[in-house]
Amino acid sequence: MKKNEKLNKWLWKWHFIAGLISLPFILILSITGAIYLFKGDYEKNKQKHIKEITIQDTKVSFQKQWEIANANAIKKPNSMVVSTSKNQATEFVSGRFGNKSSLFVNPYSGKVSGEIITKDTNMFKVRKLHGELLTGKFGTKIIELIASWMVVLILTGLYVWWPTRGWKIKGLFIPRIKEGKRTFFRDLHAISGFWFSGLLILILAGGLPWTDAFGESFKQIQKITNTGYPDTWQGHHLKSQIAGDALTLDQMVAKAENLQLPGVVTIDFPKDQKGVFSVYNTNPSNLNTQKKIHFDAYTGKQILSNNWDDVGVLMRGRMWVMAFHQGEFGVWNWWLMLCTTITLTIMSISALLSYTMRKRKGNWGTPKVPTSFTVGYGIIIVLVILTLVFPLFGVSLLFIIGIEYLLNKNKPRKI
């Protein structure tokens, strides 16, 4: 591929600027992302004394356990997780996401074995550092901005790296070792960046739905195009027909178990006297198996059932990339995410080392662009598209261009 040398220098300049700004945050994202991948194993050992109990001969009814949970939980539970083994304490859940808390009841003794408040856990703090730098909404916007610039880093990096004189083993597939440290670290950064570029784009796509500007825009598009969850998924408009006594939780657990849904099965409780019981499963390793079924709280009759096919295409795509981002598709996905976080860390450090070896004292080392270079319509179109997709990128780009304009304007002209 023949490259435009002036364009190459211009893109190299923006790759340099984006990297210099993003580098510290990319290191935080890669390290915290790697730590969070161990959430399951870490919490399994740390919370074992709460979640696991000794098997006994007699059991307390689920209805009684529900009453115990109502009396002891910080906030009244709105759902219960169906246990999959006899040595598991029954989990009653209140709230969602960061406001979630789980109270565990020993099904044999009826005693509360403990309560886990999500926001107080160590892994929740790691997640908050990863997603918002522990600074709330402001931090979320910073992370979104960095993620946007990472897309620019990948696109500009691909063009700058792409060979013009044919493909060679050294410098394109393996780093050159005998040409000095700076060349070695430069190759290490560029080669790993190229071969992981597609994967990094996919991982960024899995993280962006959690952001503010991009995430909210995506939700609005889902709403307008009706490609999110169907209105019936949550069952807000469904009502039970009051007739005699309501079903016991034991009867609902039996119905949920008979469905034989894979993954983690949860029963949502009726919100009021006319509310319904809802049974659904969470199974990130195979999203197509997920269902949500609503039952009349008095007759136990199935009112409505939603399969994963009923969910809109944008929501299904969003949930897929988010599950991939968290390494939830199995061992292969977990190892792939771990290798990616390690590679991203190596890429960042090698770029920094290469830069420090190249940088001259008293100079930022920003690549020089010929004054005769003008941005073509193709680049402008790409920038407009990126601005529309990533609004915070557009704002930051205008800010940087404004600063550069003012600096150049105040420079003394050479006579």
Coordinates of C-alpha atoms in Angstrom, one line a residue:
M1 CA 0.0 0.0 0.0
K2 CA 1.4 3.4 -1.0
K3 CA 1.0 5.9 1.7
N4 CA 0.7 9.7 1.6
E5 CA 3.8 10.7 3.5
K6 CA 2.3 14.1 4.6
L7 CA -0.9 12.4 5.8
N8 CA 1.2 9.7 7.5
K9 CA 3.0 12.4 9.5
W10 CA -0.2 14.2 10.4
L11 CA -1.8 10.9 11.6
W12 CA 1.4 10.1 13.5
K13 CA 1.1 13.5 15.2
W14 CA -2.4 12.8 16.4
H15 CA -1.5 9.2 17.4
F16 CA 1.3 10.7 19.5
I17 CA -1.0 13.3 21.1
A18 CA -3.8 10.8 21.8
G19 CA -1.3 8.3 23.3
L20 CA 0.3 10.9 25.5
I21 CA -3.0 12.0 27.0
S22 CA -4.5 8.5 27.3
L23 CA -1.5 6.5 28.5
P24 CA -1.9 6.8 32.3
F25 CA -5.6 6.0 32.0
I26 CA -5.1 3.0 29.7
L27 CA -2.7 1.6 32.2
I28 CA -5.4 1.9 34.9
L29 CA -8.0 0.3 32.7
S30 CA -5.8 -2.6 31.7
I31 CA -4.6 -3.3 35.3
T32 CA -8.0 -3.0 36.9
G33 CA -9.6 -5.0 34.1
A34 CA -7.2 -7.8 34.7
I35 CA -7.9 -7.8 38.5
Y36 CA -11.7 -7.8 37.9
L37 CA -11.4 -10.9 35.8
F38 CA -10.6 -12.8 39.1
K39 CA -13.8 -11.6 40.8
G40 CA -15.5 -15.0 40.7
D41 CA -12.6 -16.9 42.4
Y42 CA -11.8 -14.1 44.8
E43 CA -15.4 -13.7 46.1
K44 CA -16.0 -17.4 46.1
N45 CA -13.3 -17.9 48.8
K46 CA -13.9 -14.6 50.6
Q47 CA -17.7 -15.2 50.9
K48 CA -17.6 -18.9 51.4
H49 CA -18.6 -18.7 55.1
I50 CA -21.8 -16.9 54.1
K51 CA -22.9 -18.8 51.0
E52 CA -22.0 -22.3 52.0
I53 CA -23.7 -24.2 54.9
T54 CA -23.7 -27.7 56.4
I55 CA -26.3 -30.0 55.1
Q56 CA -28.8 -31.2 57.7
D57 CA -31.9 -33.5 57.7
T58 CA -34.8 -31.1 57.9
K59 CA -35.4 -27.9 55.9
V60 CA -37.2 -24.7 56.6
S61 CA -39.8 -23.8 54.0
F62 CA -39.0 -21.2 51.4
Q63 CA -42.0 -19.2 52.5
K64 CA -40.6 -19.1 56.1
Q65 CA -37.2 -18.2 54.8
W66 CA -38.8 -15.3 52.8
E67 CA -40.3 -14.1 56.0
I68 CA -37.0 -14.3 57.8
A69 CA -35.3 -12.3 55.0
N70 CA -38.0 -9.6 55.1
A71 CA -37.4 -9.3 58.9
N72 CA -33.6 -9.1 58.7
A73 CA -32.6 -7.6 55.4
I74 CA -31.4 -3.9 55.2
K75 CA -34.0 -3.4 52.5
K76 CA -37.0 -5.7 51.8
P77 CA -35.9 -8.3 49.2
N78 CA -37.5 -8.2 45.7
S79 CA -36.2 -11.5 44.5
M80 CA -34.7 -14.9 45.4
V81 CA -32.0 -16.9 43.6
V82 CA -32.9 -20.6 43.2
S83 CA -30.1 -22.7 44.8
T84 CA -28.4 -25.3 42.7
S85 CA -26.9 -27.4 45.5
K86 CA -27.9 -28.6 48.9
N87 CA -25.0 -26.9 50.7
Q88 CA -26.0 -23.4 49.4
A89 CA -27.6 -20.8 51.6
T90 CA -30.7 -19.3 50.1
E91 CA -30.0 -15.8 48.6
F92 CA -32.6 -13.1 48.8
V93 CA -31.8 -10.0 46.7
S94 CA -32.7 -6.4 47.3
G95 CA -32.0 -3.7 44.7
R96 CA -29.8 -3.9 41.5
F97 CA -26.3 -3.1 40.3
G98 CA -24.4 -0.9 42.8
N99 CA -27.4 -0.8 45.1
K100 CA -27.7 -4.5 45.3
S101 CA -27.5 -6.4 48.6
S102 CA -28.0 -10.1 49.2
L103 CA -29.1 -11.7 52.5
F104 CA -28.4 -15.4 52.9
V105 CA -30.6 -17.7 55.0
N106 CA -29.6 -21.2 56.1
P107 CA -32.3 -23.4 54.7
Y108 CA -31.9 -25.9 57.4
S109 CA -31.7 -23.8 60.6
G110 CA -33.5 -20.7 59.3
K111 CA -30.7 -18.5 60.6
V112 CA -29.2 -15.7 58.6
S113 CA -25.7 -16.7 57.6
G114 CA -24.7 -13.2 56.5
E115 CA -25.5 -10.3 54.1
I116 CA -23.4 -9.0 51.2
I117 CA -23.7 -5.4 50.3
T118 CA -22.3 -5.0 46.8
K119 CA -21.0 -1.4 47.2
D120 CA -18.9 -2.5 50.2
T121 CA -17.0 -5.3 48.4
N122 CA -13.5 -4.9 47.2
M123 CA -14.3 -6.0 43.7
F124 CA -17.0 -3.3 43.4
K125 CA -14.3 -0.7 44.3
V126 CA -12.1 -2.2 41.5
R127 CA -15.0 -2.0 39.1
K128 CA -15.7 1.6 40.1
L129 CA -12.0 2.5 39.6
H130 CA -12.1 0.7 36.2
G131 CA -15.4 2.4 35.1
E132 CA -15.3 5.9 36.8
L133 CA -11.9 6.4 38.5
L134 CA -13.8 6.4 41.9
T135 CA -15.1 9.9 41.1
G136 CA -18.7 9.2 40.0
K137 CA -20.2 10.8 36.9
F138 CA -17.2 12.9 36.2
G139 CA -14.9 9.9 36.2
T140 CA -17.3 8.0 33.9
K141 CA -17.0 10.8 31.3
I142 CA -13.2 10.7 31.6
I143 CA -13.2 7.0 30.9
E144 CA -15.6 7.5 28.0
L145 CA -13.3 10.2 26.6
I146 CA -10.3 7.9 26.9
A147 CA -12.2 5.0 25.3
S148 CA -13.1 7.3 22.4
W149 CA -9.5 8.4 21.9
M150 CA -8.4 4.7 22.0
V151 CA -10.4 4.2 18.9
V152 CA -8.5 7.1 17.3
L153 CA -5.2 5.5 18.6
I154 CA -6.1 2.2 16.9
L155 CA -7.1 3.7 13.6
T156 CA -4.2 6.1 13.3
G157 CA -1.8 3.4 14.6
L158 CA -2.9 1.0 11.9
Y159 CA -2.2 3.6 9.1
V160 CA 1.1 4.7 10.5
W161 CA 2.3 1.1 11.1
W162 CA 1.1 -0.4 7.8
P163 CA 4.2 -1.4 5.7
T164 CA 4.9 0.3 2.4
R165 CA 7.9 -1.8 1.3
G166 CA 6.5 -5.3 1.7
W167 CA 5.9 -7.6 4.7
K168 CA 9.0 -8.8 6.6
I169 CA 9.2 -11.1 9.6
K170 CA 11.3 -8.7 11.7
G171 CA 9.6 -5.4 12.5
L172 CA 6.2 -6.7 11.4
F173 CA 5.8 -10.0 13.2
I174 CA 8.6 -10.0 15.8
P175 CA 10.4 -7.0 17.3
R176 CA 13.9 -6.2 16.0
I177 CA 16.3 -6.9 18.9
K178 CA 19.7 -5.9 17.4
E179 CA 18.8 -2.4 16.3
G180 CA 18.8 -0.8 19.7
K181 CA 16.4 -0.5 22.7
R182 CA 14.3 2.3 21.2
T183 CA 13.6 0.3 18.1
F184 CA 12.8 -2.8 20.1
F185 CA 10.3 -1.1 22.3
R186 CA 8.8 0.7 19.3
D187 CA 8.3 -2.6 17.5
L188 CA 7.0 -4.3 20.6
H189 CA 4.3 -1.5 20.9
A190 CA 3.5 -1.4 17.2
I191 CA 3.4 -5.1 16.5
S192 CA 1.2 -6.0 19.5
G193 CA -1.0 -3.1 18.8
F194 CA -1.6 -4.2 15.2
W195 CA -2.3 -7.8 15.9
F196 CA -4.7 -7.0 18.8
S197 CA -6.4 -4.0 17.2
G198 CA -9.5 -5.8 16.1
L199 CA -9.9 -7.4 19.5
L200 CA -9.4 -4.1 21.3
I201 CA -12.1 -2.5 19.1
L202 CA -14.5 -5.3 20.2
I203 CA -13.6 -4.9 23.9
L204 CA -14.1 -1.1 23.7
A205 CA -17.5 -1.8 22.1
G206 CA -18.3 -3.9 25.2
G207 CA -17.4 -1.2 27.6
L208 CA -18.9 1.9 25.9
P209 CA -22.6 0.9 26.7
W210 CA -21.8 1.6 30.4
T211 CA -20.8 5.2 29.6
D212 CA -22.9 8.4 29.8
A213 CA -23.0 10.2 26.5
F214 CA -22.5 7.2 24.2
G215 CA -24.5 4.9 26.4
E216 CA -27.5 7.2 26.7
S217 CA -27.4 7.9 22.9
F218 CA -27.3 4.1 22.3
K219 CA -30.3 3.6 24.6
Q220 CA -32.2 6.3 22.8
I221 CA -31.5 4.7 19.4
Q222 CA -32.8 1.4 20.9
K223 CA -36.0 3.1 22.0
I224 CA -36.6 4.9 18.7
T225 CA -36.0 1.8 16.7
N226 CA -37.7 -0.5 19.2
T227 CA -34.7 -2.8 19.3
G228 CA -34.3 -3.1 23.1
Y229 CA -36.1 -5.3 25.5
P230 CA -39.8 -5.7 24.7
D231 CA -42.2 -3.9 27.0
T232 CA -43.5 -7.3 28.2
W233 CA -40.0 -8.4 29.4
Q234 CA -40.3 -6.6 32.8
G235 CA -44.0 -7.4 33.1
H236 CA -44.9 -4.0 34.6
H237 CA -48.3 -4.0 33.1
L238 CA -49.2 -7.6 34.0
K239 CA -51.7 -8.3 36.8
S240 CA -52.7 -11.3 38.8
Q241 CA -56.4 -12.1 39.3
I242 CA -57.0 -12.1 43.0
A243 CA -58.6 -15.3 44.0
G244 CA -58.2 -16.9 47.4
D245 CA -54.7 -17.3 48.8
A246 CA -51.6 -16.5 46.9
L247 CA -49.1 -19.2 45.9
T248 CA -46.4 -19.9 48.5
L249 CA -42.8 -19.4 47.5
D250 CA -42.3 -23.1 47.8
Q251 CA -44.8 -23.6 45.0
M252 CA -43.1 -21.0 42.8
V253 CA -39.7 -22.6 43.4
A254 CA -41.1 -25.9 42.3
K255 CA -42.4 -24.3 39.1
A256 CA -39.1 -22.6 38.5
E257 CA -37.2 -25.9 38.9
N258 CA -39.5 -27.7 36.5
L259 CA -38.6 -25.2 33.8
Q260 CA -35.0 -26.5 33.9
L261 CA -33.5 -23.2 32.8
P262 CA -29.7 -23.1 32.5
G263 CA -27.6 -20.7 34.4
V264 CA -28.6 -18.7 37.5
V265 CA -32.4 -18.8 38.0
T266 CA -34.1 -16.0 39.8
I267 CA -37.7 -15.5 41.0
D268 CA -39.0 -11.9 41.2
F269 CA -41.6 -11.4 43.9
P270 CA -44.9 -9.6 43.3
K271 CA -44.6 -5.9 43.9
D272 CA -48.2 -5.6 45.3
Q273 CA -51.3 -7.6 45.9
K274 CA -52.0 -7.8 42.1
G275 CA -48.4 -8.3 41.1
V276 CA -47.0 -11.4 39.4
F277 CA -44.2 -13.8 40.0
S278 CA -41.5 -13.7 37.3
V279 CA -38.9 -16.4 36.7
Y280 CA -35.9 -15.7 34.6
N281 CA -32.4 -17.1 34.1
T282 CA -29.0 -15.4 33.6
N283 CA -26.7 -17.4 31.4
P284 CA -24.0 -15.2 29.8
S285 CA -22.2 -18.2 28.3
N286 CA -25.2 -18.8 26.0
L287 CA -27.4 -15.8 25.8
N288 CA -29.9 -17.5 23.5
T289 CA -31.1 -19.7 26.3
Q290 CA -32.3 -16.8 28.5
K291 CA -36.0 -16.5 29.1
K292 CA -38.4 -14.5 31.3
I293 CA -41.7 -16.1 32.3
H294 CA -44.5 -14.4 34.3
F295 CA -47.0 -16.3 36.5
D296 CA -50.3 -15.4 38.1
A297 CA -49.5 -15.1 41.8
Y298 CA -52.8 -16.9 42.8
T299 CA -53.4 -19.6 40.2
G300 CA -49.8 -20.2 39.2
K301 CA -50.9 -20.0 35.5
Q302 CA -48.3 -18.8 33.1
I303 CA -49.4 -15.4 31.8
L304 CA -46.6 -14.5 29.4
S305 CA -43.2 -15.9 28.3
N306 CA -40.4 -14.1 26.5
N307 CA -37.5 -15.8 24.8
W308 CA -34.2 -14.2 23.8
D309 CA -35.4 -14.0 20.3
D310 CA -38.1 -11.5 21.5
V311 CA -35.3 -9.0 22.5
G312 CA -34.3 -6.4 19.9
V313 CA -31.2 -6.8 17.8
L314 CA -29.4 -3.8 19.3
M315 CA -29.9 -5.0 22.8
R316 CA -28.8 -8.6 21.9
G317 CA -25.7 -7.2 20.3
R318 CA -25.1 -4.9 23.3
M319 CA -25.4 -7.8 25.8
W320 CA -23.2 -10.0 23.7
V321 CA -20.3 -7.5 23.6
M322 CA -20.7 -6.6 27.3
A323 CA -20.5 -10.3 28.2
F324 CA -17.5 -10.7 25.9
H325 CA -15.9 -7.7 27.6
Q326 CA -16.2 -9.4 31.0
G327 CA -14.9 -12.8 29.8
E328 CA -18.2 -14.5 30.5
F329 CA -18.4 -16.9 27.5
G330 CA -16.2 -19.5 29.1
V331 CA -12.6 -20.3 29.8
W332 CA -11.4 -19.3 26.4
N333 CA -13.0 -15.9 26.7
W334 CA -11.6 -15.4 30.2
W335 CA -8.0 -16.2 29.1
L336 CA -8.4 -14.1 25.9
M337 CA -9.4 -11.1 28.1
L338 CA -6.5 -11.7 30.5
C339 CA -4.0 -11.9 27.7
T340 CA -5.4 -8.7 26.2
T341 CA -5.1 -6.8 29.4
I342 CA -1.5 -8.0 29.8
T343 CA -0.7 -7.1 26.2
L344 CA -2.3 -3.7 26.6
T345 CA -0.1 -3.0 29.6
I346 CA 3.0 -4.1 27.7
M347 CA 2.0 -1.9 24.8
S348 CA 1.6 1.1 27.0
I349 CA 4.8 0.7 28.9
S350 CA 6.8 0.0 25.7
A351 CA 5.3 3.1 24.1
L352 CA 6.4 5.2 27.1
L353 CA 9.9 3.7 27.0
S354 CA 10.3 4.3 23.3
Y355 CA 9.0 7.9 23.8
T356 CA 11.5 8.7 26.6
M357 CA 14.4 7.4 24.5
R358 CA 13.3 9.5 21.6
K359 CA 12.3 12.7 23.4
R360 CA 14.9 15.5 23.6
K361 CA 15.3 17.6 26.8
G362 CA 13.0 20.6 26.8
N363 CA 10.9 19.3 24.0
W364 CA 7.7 17.3 24.0
G365 CA 8.9 15.6 20.8
T366 CA 5.6 16.1 19.0
P367 CA 6.0 14.9 15.3
K368 CA 6.3 17.7 12.8
V369 CA 3.8 18.1 10.0
P370 CA 4.6 19.9 6.8
T371 CA 3.0 23.3 6.6
S372 CA 1.8 22.5 3.1
F373 CA -0.4 19.7 4.4
T374 CA -4.1 20.2 4.2
V375 CA -6.8 17.8 5.6
G376 CA -8.7 16.1 2.8
Y377 CA -12.5 15.6 2.7
G378 CA -12.1 11.9 3.5
I379 CA -10.4 12.7 6.8
I380 CA -13.1 15.3 7.6
I381 CA -15.8 12.8 7.0
V382 CA -14.2 10.3 9.3
L383 CA -13.8 12.9 12.0
V384 CA -17.4 13.9 11.6
I385 CA -18.5 10.3 12.0
L386 CA -16.3 9.8 15.0
T387 CA -17.7 13.0 16.6
L388 CA -21.3 11.8 16.0
V389 CA -20.6 8.3 17.5
F390 CA -18.4 9.7 20.3
P391 CA -19.6 13.1 21.3
L392 CA -17.0 13.6 24.0
F393 CA -14.3 13.0 21.4
G394 CA -15.7 15.7 19.3
V395 CA -15.7 18.2 22.2
S396 CA -12.1 17.3 23.1
L397 CA -11.0 17.6 19.5
L398 CA -12.3 21.1 19.2
F399 CA -10.6 22.0 22.5
I400 CA -7.2 20.7 21.3
I401 CA -7.5 22.4 17.9
G402 CA -8.4 25.6 19.6
I403 CA -5.4 25.4 21.9
E404 CA -3.1 24.6 19.0
Y405 CA -4.5 27.5 17.0
L406 CA -3.9 30.0 19.9
L407 CA -0.3 28.7 20.4
N408 CA 0.5 29.0 16.7
K409 CA -1.1 32.4 16.6
N410 CA 1.1 33.7 19.4
K411 CA 4.3 32.4 17.9
P412 CA 6.6 35.1 16.6
R413 CA 6.8 35.0 12.8
K414 CA 10.1 34.3 11.2
I415 CA 11.3 37.1 8.9

